[in-house]
Tab-separated table of C-alpha atoms and ligand atoms in Angstrom:
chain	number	residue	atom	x	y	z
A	169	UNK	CA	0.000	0.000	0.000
A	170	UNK	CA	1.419	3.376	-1.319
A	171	UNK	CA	1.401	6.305	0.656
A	172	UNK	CA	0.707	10.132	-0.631
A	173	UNK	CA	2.025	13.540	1.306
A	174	UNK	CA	-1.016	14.949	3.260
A	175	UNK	CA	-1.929	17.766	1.101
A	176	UNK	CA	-2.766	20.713	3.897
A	177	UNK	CA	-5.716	23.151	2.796
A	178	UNK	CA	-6.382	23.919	6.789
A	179	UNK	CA	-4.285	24.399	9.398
A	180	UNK	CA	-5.460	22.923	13.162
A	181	UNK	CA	-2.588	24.556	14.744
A	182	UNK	CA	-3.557	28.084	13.552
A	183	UNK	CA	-7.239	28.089	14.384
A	184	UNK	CA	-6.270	26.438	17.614
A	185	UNK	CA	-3.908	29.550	18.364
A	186	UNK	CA	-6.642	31.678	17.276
A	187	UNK	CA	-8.981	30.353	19.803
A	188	UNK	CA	-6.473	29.991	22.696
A	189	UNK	CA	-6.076	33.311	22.165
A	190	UNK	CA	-9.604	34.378	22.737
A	191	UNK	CA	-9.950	32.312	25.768
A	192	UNK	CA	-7.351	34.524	27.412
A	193	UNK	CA	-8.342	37.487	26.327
A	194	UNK	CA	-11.674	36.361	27.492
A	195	UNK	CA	-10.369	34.990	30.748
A	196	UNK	CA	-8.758	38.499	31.667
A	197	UNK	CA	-12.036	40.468	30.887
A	198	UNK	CA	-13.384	38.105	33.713
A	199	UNK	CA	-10.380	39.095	35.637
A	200	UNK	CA	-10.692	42.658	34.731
A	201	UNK	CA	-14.630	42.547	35.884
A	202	UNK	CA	-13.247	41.105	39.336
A	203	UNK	CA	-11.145	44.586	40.208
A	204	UNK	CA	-14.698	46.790	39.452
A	205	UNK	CA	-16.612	47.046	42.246
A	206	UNK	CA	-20.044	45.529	42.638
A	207	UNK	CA	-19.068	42.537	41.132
A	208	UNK	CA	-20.861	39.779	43.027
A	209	UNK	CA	-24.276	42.067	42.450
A	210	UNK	CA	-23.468	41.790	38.877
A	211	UNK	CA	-23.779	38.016	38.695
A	212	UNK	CA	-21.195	35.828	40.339
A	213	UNK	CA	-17.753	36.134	41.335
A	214	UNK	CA	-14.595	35.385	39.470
A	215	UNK	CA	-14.622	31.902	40.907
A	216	UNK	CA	-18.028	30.841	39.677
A	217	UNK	CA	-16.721	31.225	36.166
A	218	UNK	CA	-15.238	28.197	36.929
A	219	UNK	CA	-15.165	24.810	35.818
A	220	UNK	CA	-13.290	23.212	38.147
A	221	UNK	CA	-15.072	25.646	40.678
A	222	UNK	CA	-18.323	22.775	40.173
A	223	UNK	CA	-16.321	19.853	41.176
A	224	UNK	CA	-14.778	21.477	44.108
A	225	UNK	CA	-18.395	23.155	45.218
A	226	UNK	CA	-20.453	19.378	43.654
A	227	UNK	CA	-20.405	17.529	47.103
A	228	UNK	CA	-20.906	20.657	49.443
A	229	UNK	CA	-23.981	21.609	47.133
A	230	UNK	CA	-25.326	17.890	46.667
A	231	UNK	CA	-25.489	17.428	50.821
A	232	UNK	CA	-26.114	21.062	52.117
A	233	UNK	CA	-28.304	22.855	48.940
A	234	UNK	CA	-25.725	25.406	49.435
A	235	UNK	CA	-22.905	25.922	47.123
A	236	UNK	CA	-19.471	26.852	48.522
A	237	UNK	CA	-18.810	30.563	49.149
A	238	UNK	CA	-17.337	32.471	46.112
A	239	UNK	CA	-18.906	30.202	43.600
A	240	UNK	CA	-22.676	30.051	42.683
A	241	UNK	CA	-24.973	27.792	40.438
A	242	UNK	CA	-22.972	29.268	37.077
A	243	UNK	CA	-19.965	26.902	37.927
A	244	UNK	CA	-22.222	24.021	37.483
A	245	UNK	CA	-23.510	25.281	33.757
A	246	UNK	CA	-19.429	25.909	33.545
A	247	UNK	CA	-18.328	21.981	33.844
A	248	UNK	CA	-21.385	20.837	31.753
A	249	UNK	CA	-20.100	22.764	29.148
A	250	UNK	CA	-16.648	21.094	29.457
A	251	UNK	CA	-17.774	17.554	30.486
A	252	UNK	CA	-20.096	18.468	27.218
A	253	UNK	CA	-16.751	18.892	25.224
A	254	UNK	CA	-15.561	15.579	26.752
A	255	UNK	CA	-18.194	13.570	26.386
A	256	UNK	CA	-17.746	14.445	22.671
A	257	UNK	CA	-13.732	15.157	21.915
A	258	UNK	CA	-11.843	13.360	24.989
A	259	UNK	CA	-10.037	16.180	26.896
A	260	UNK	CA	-10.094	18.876	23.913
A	261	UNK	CA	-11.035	21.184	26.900
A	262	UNK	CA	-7.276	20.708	27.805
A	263	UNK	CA	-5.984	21.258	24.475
A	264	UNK	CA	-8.269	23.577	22.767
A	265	UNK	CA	-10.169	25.698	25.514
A	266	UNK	CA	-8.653	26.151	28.998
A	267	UNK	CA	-7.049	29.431	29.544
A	268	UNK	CA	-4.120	27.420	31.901
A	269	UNK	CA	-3.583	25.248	28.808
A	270	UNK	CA	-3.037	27.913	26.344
A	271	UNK	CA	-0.612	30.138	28.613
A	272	UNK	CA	1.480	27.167	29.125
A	273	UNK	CA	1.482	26.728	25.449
A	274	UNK	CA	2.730	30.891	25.132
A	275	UNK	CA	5.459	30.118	27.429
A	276	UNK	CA	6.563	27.035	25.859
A	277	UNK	CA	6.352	28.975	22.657
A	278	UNK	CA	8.114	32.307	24.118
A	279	UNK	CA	10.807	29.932	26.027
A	280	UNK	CA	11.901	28.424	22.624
A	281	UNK	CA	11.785	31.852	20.454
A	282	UNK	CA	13.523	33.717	23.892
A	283	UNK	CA	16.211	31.195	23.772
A	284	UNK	CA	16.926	31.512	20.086
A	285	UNK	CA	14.990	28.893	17.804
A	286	UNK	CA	14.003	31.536	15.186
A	287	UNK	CA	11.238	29.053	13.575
A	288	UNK	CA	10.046	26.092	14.899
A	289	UNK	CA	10.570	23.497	12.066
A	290	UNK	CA	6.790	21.100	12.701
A	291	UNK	CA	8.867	16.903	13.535
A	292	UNK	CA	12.005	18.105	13.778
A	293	UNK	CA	13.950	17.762	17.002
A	294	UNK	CA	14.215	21.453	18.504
A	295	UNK	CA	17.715	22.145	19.522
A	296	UNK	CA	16.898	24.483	22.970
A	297	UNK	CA	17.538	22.717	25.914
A	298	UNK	CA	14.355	23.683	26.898
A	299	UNK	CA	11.624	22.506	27.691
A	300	UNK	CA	13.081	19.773	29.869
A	301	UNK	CA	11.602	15.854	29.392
A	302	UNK	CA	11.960	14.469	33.042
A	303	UNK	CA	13.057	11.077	33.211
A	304	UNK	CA	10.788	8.456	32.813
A	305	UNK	CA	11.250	7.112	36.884
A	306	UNK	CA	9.916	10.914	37.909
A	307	UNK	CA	7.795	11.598	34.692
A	308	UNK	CA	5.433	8.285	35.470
A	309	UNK	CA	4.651	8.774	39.549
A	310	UNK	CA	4.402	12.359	39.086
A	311	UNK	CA	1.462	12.013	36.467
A	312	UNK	CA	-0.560	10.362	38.881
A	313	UNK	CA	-0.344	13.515	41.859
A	314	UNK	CA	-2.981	14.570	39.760
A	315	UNK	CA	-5.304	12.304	40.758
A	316	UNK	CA	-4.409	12.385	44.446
A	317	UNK	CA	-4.977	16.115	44.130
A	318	UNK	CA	-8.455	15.553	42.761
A	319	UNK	CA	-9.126	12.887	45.043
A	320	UNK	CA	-7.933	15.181	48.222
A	321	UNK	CA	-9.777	18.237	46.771
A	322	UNK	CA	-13.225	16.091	46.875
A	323	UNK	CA	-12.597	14.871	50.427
A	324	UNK	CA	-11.718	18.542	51.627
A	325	UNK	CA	-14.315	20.571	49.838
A	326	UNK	CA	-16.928	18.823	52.558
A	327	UNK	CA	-15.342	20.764	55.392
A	328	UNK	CA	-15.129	24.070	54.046
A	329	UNK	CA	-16.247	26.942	53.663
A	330	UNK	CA	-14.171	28.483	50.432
A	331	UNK	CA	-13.402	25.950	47.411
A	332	UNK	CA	-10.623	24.031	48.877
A	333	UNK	CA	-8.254	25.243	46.161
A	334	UNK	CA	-9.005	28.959	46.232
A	335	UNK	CA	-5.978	30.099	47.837
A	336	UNK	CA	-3.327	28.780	45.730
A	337	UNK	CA	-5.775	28.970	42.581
A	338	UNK	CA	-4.196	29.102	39.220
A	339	UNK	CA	-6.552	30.871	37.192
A	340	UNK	CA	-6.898	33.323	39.755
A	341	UNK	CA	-2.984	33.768	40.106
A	342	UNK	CA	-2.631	34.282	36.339
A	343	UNK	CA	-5.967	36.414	35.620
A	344	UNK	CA	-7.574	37.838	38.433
A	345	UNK	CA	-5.399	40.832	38.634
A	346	UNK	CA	-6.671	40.546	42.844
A	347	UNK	CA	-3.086	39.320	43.999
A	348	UNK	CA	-1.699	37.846	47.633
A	349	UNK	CA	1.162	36.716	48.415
A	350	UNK	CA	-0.133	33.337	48.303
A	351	UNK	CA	-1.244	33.793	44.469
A	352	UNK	CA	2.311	35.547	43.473
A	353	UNK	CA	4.156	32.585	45.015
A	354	UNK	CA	1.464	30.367	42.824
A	355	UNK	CA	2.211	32.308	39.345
A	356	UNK	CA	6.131	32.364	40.272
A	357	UNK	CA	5.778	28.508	40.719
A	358	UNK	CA	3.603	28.064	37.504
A	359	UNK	CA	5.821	29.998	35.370
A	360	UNK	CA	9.233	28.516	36.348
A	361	UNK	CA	7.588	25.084	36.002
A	362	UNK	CA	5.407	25.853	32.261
A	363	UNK	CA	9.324	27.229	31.423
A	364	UNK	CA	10.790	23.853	32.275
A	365	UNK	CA	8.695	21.507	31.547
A	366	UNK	CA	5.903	21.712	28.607
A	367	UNK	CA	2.327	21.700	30.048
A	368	UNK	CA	3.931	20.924	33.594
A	369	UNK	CA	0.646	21.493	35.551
A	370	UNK	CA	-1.543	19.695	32.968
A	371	UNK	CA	0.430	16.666	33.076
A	372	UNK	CA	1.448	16.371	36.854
A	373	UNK	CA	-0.889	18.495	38.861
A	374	UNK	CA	-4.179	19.672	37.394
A	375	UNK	CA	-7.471	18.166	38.968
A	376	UNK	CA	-9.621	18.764	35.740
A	377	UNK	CA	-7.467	17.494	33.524
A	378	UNK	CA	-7.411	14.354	35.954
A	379	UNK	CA	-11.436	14.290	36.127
A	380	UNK	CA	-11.718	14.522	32.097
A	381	UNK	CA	-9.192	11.865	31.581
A	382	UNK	CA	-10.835	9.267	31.339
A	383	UNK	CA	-13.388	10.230	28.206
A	384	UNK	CA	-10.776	10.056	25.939
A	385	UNK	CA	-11.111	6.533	26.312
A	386	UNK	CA	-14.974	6.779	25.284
A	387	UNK	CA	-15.603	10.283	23.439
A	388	UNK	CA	-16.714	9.264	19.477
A	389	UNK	CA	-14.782	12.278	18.412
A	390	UNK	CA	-11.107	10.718	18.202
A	391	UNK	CA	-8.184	10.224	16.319
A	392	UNK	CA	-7.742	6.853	14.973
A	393	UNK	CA	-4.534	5.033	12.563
A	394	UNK	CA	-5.744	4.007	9.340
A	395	UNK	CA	-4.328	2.069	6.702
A	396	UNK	CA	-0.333	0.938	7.425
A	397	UNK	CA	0.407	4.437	6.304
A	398	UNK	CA	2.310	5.193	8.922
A	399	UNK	CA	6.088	4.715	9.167
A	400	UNK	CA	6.734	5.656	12.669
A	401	UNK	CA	8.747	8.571	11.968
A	402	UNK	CA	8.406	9.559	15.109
A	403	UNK	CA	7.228	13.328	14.128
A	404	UNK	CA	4.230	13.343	15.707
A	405	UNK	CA	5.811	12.066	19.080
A	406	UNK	CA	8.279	14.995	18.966
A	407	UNK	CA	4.951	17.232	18.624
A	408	UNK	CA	3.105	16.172	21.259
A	409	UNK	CA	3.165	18.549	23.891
A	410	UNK	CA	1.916	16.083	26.398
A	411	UNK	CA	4.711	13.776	26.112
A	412	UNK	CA	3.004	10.585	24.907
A	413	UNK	CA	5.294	7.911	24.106
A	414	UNK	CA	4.788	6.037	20.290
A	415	UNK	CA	1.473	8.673	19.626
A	416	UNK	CA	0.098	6.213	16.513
A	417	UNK	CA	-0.544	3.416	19.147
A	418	UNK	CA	-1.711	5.578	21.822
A	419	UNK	CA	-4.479	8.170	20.763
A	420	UNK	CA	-6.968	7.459	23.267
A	421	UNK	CA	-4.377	7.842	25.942
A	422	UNK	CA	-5.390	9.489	29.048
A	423	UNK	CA	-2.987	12.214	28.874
A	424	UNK	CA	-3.839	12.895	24.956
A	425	UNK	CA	-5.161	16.743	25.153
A	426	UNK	CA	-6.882	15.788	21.973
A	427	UNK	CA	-4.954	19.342	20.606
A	428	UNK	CA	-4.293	17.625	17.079
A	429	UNK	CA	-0.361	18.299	16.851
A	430	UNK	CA	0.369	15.519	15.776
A	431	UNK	CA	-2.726	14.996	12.928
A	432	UNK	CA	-1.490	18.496	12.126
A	433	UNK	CA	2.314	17.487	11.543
A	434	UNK	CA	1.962	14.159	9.795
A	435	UNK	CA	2.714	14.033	6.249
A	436	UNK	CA	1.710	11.074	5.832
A	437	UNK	CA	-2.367	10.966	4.012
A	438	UNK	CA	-4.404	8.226	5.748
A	439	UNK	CA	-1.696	7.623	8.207
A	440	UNK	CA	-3.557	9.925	11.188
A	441	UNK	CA	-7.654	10.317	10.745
A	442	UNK	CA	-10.478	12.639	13.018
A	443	UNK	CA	-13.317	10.155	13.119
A	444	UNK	CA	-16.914	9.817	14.702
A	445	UNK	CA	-18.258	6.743	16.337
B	11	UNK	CA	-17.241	7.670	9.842
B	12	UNK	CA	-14.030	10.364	9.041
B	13	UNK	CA	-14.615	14.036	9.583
B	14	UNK	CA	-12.239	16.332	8.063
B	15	UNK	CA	-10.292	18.261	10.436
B	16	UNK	CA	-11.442	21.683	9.490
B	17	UNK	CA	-14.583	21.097	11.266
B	18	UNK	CA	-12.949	19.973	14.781
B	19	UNK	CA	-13.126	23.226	16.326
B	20	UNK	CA	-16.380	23.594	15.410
B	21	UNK	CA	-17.435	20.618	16.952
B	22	UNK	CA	-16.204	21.677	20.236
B	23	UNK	CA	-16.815	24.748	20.299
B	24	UNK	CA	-20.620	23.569	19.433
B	25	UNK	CA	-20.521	21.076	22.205
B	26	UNK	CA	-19.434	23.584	24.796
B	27	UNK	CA	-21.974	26.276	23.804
B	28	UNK	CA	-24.754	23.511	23.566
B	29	UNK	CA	-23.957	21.817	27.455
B	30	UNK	CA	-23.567	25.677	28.580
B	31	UNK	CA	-26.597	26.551	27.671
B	32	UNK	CA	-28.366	23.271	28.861
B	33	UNK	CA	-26.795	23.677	32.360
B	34	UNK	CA	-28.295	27.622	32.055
B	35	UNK	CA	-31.602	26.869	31.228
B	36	UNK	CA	-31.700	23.982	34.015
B	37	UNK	CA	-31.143	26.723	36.740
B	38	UNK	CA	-27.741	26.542	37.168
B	39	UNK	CA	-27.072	30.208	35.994
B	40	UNK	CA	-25.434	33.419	37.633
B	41	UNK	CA	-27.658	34.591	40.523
B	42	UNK	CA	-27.824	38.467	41.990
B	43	UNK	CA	-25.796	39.024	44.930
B	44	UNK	CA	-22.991	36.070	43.797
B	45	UNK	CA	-22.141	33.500	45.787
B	46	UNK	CA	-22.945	30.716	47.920
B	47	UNK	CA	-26.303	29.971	46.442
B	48	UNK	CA	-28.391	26.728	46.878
B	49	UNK	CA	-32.091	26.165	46.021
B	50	UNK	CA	-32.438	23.080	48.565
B	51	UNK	CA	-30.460	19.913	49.343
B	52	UNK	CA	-30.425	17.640	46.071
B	53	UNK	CA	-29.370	14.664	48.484
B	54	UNK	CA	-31.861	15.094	50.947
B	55	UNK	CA	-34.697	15.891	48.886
B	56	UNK	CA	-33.943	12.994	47.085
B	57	UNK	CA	-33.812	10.641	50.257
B	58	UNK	CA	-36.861	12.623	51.454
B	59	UNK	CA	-38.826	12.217	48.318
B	60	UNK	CA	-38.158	8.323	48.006
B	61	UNK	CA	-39.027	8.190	51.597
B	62	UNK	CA	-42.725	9.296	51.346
B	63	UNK	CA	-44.581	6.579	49.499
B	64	UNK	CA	-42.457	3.985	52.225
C	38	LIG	S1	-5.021	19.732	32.375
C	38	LIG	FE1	-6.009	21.360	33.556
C	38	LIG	S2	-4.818	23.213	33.196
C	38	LIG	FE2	-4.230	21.700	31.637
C	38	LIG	S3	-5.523	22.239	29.948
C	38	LIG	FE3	-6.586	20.625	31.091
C	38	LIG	S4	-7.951	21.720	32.512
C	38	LIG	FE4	-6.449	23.176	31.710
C	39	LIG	S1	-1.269	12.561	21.087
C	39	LIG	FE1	-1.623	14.159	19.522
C	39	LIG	S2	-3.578	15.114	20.120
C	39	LIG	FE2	-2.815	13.970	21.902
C	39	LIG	S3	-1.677	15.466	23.127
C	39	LIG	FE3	-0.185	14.417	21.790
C	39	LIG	S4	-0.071	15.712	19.957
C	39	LIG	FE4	-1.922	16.338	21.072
């Protein structure tokens, strides 16, 4: 069976720029909103924008009626939406739509360009030292903290009174523009880390990204290998951002952020197909 | 069946905007006044409801 170059009349990795882009820009008018006064009278707080806001406030809500202060009803409406894009796509949230994903994307990006890779040539080896791979013996235990900080986060959010997470929030440290110490020391840690290691919080620490794991396993909207087509060049593994080991035998792996890197740099046609069902 | 790739980010962009919307017009939108809002125990209306024809 003969293989042809992928001809390219669309690029994935440009429209999914685009709309990373947006979803900051969007995120920060949140953040912006947070600094006006009056804000909770204008319809929820900065953390009820939320996704992850409705897992940490779920239990609370489910046994008390009450949700957990700073978030409200909208964070619920917030994960449907992205357990709607799961159900679908797998974790496309994580590669396509979360504002955490896309700024450790821009500094992965900036990193590279800051320490002198002019263009980024799509399968080829980059040259910078950075970002970092760990080694396999830290890479594998530390994918699972995760987990244990989604599993902890649960347990905790029935004995409180703020989302368990609030303090050392991410999105908050990053957009809110409402700083404490507490948040700086978050964003310093976030920023060294997303500058050493690619997607650092996705893959070792984030608890949505743990809870939306597991539909890439059953989301009808996935990549699939077709044909023999491919011969494991290995360009899409140098693509993935995630780190995924042998990508053509692994698309409906856990960590997969469904962000189409690797569709988008095969040359291969047929190797790599989007399919539904 | 294969879907060309152009129409990926509509997809999820569609299935966002769709479960959004759902989760909206189910009650579970912004309320006046912000935070820490409940309309009654899901769990124990639930227990309570399966309780009455016992
Ligand atoms: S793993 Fe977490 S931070 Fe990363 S993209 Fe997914 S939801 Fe966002
Ligand atoms: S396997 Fe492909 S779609 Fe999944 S994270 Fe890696 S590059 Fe992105």
């Amino acid at each position: 069976m003969t293989a042809t170059v992928r001809k390219k009349h669309f690029s994935l990795a440009k429209s999914r720029r685009l709309i990373q882009w947006l979803v900051v820009i969007g995120t920060f008018i949140i953040g912006l909103r947070h600094i006006l006064p009056g804000e909770a009278s204008r319809g929820g707080s900065f953390d009820s924008f939320c996704a992850f806001g409705g897992i940490e406030t779920l239990l609370p809500y489910l046994f008390t009626g009450h949700t957990l202060k700073s978030t409200n009803l909208l964070n619920f409406s917030v994960l449907l939406g992205t357990l709607g894009v799961a159900l679908v796509a797998g974790r496309a949230f994580c590669g396509w739509l979360c504002p955490l994903g896309a700024v450790q994307d821009f500094v992965t990006e900036w990193t590279r360009k800051l320490l002198g890779e002019k263009r980024h040539v799509r399968g080829r080896r980059s040259k910078i030292i950075l970002p970092l791979r760990l080694p396999a013996s830290l890479d594998r235990p530390l994918r699972y903290a995760k987990y244990l900080t989604l599993a902890v986060i649960l347990v905790a959010s029935l004995s409180m009174v703020f989302p368990p997470l609030r303090e050392f929030c991410l999105v908050r440290a990053v957009f809110s523009l409402k700083m404490t110490s507490l948040l700086w020391f978050t964003l310093v840690v976030f920023l060294a880390g997303s500058i050493l290691v690619e997607r650092f919080w996705c893959k070792y620490f984030c608890p949505l990204g743990a809870t939306l794991a597991i539909f890439n396993k059953i989301s009808p909207v996935r990549l699939i290998m077709e044909n023999n087509h491919c011969n494991n060049c290995g360009r899409c593994d140098i693509e993935c951002s995630m780190d995924i080991a042998d990508v053509p035998h692994h698309l409906d792996h856990p960590e997969c952020v469904r962000c189409m890197e690797c569709l988008n740099t095969c040359a291969r046609e047929g190797s790599l197909e989007l399919k539904i069902g | 069946m294969k879907i060309h790739p152009r129409y990926y980010p509509a997809i999820i962009i569609a299935a966002y905007v769709i479960f959004l919307l759902i989760g909206i017009l189910l009650g579970f939108g912004p309320k006046e006044g912000g935070e820490g809002h409940g309309r009654g125990a899901f769990l124990p209306c639930l227990c309570l409801t399966l309780e009455v024809p016992a």
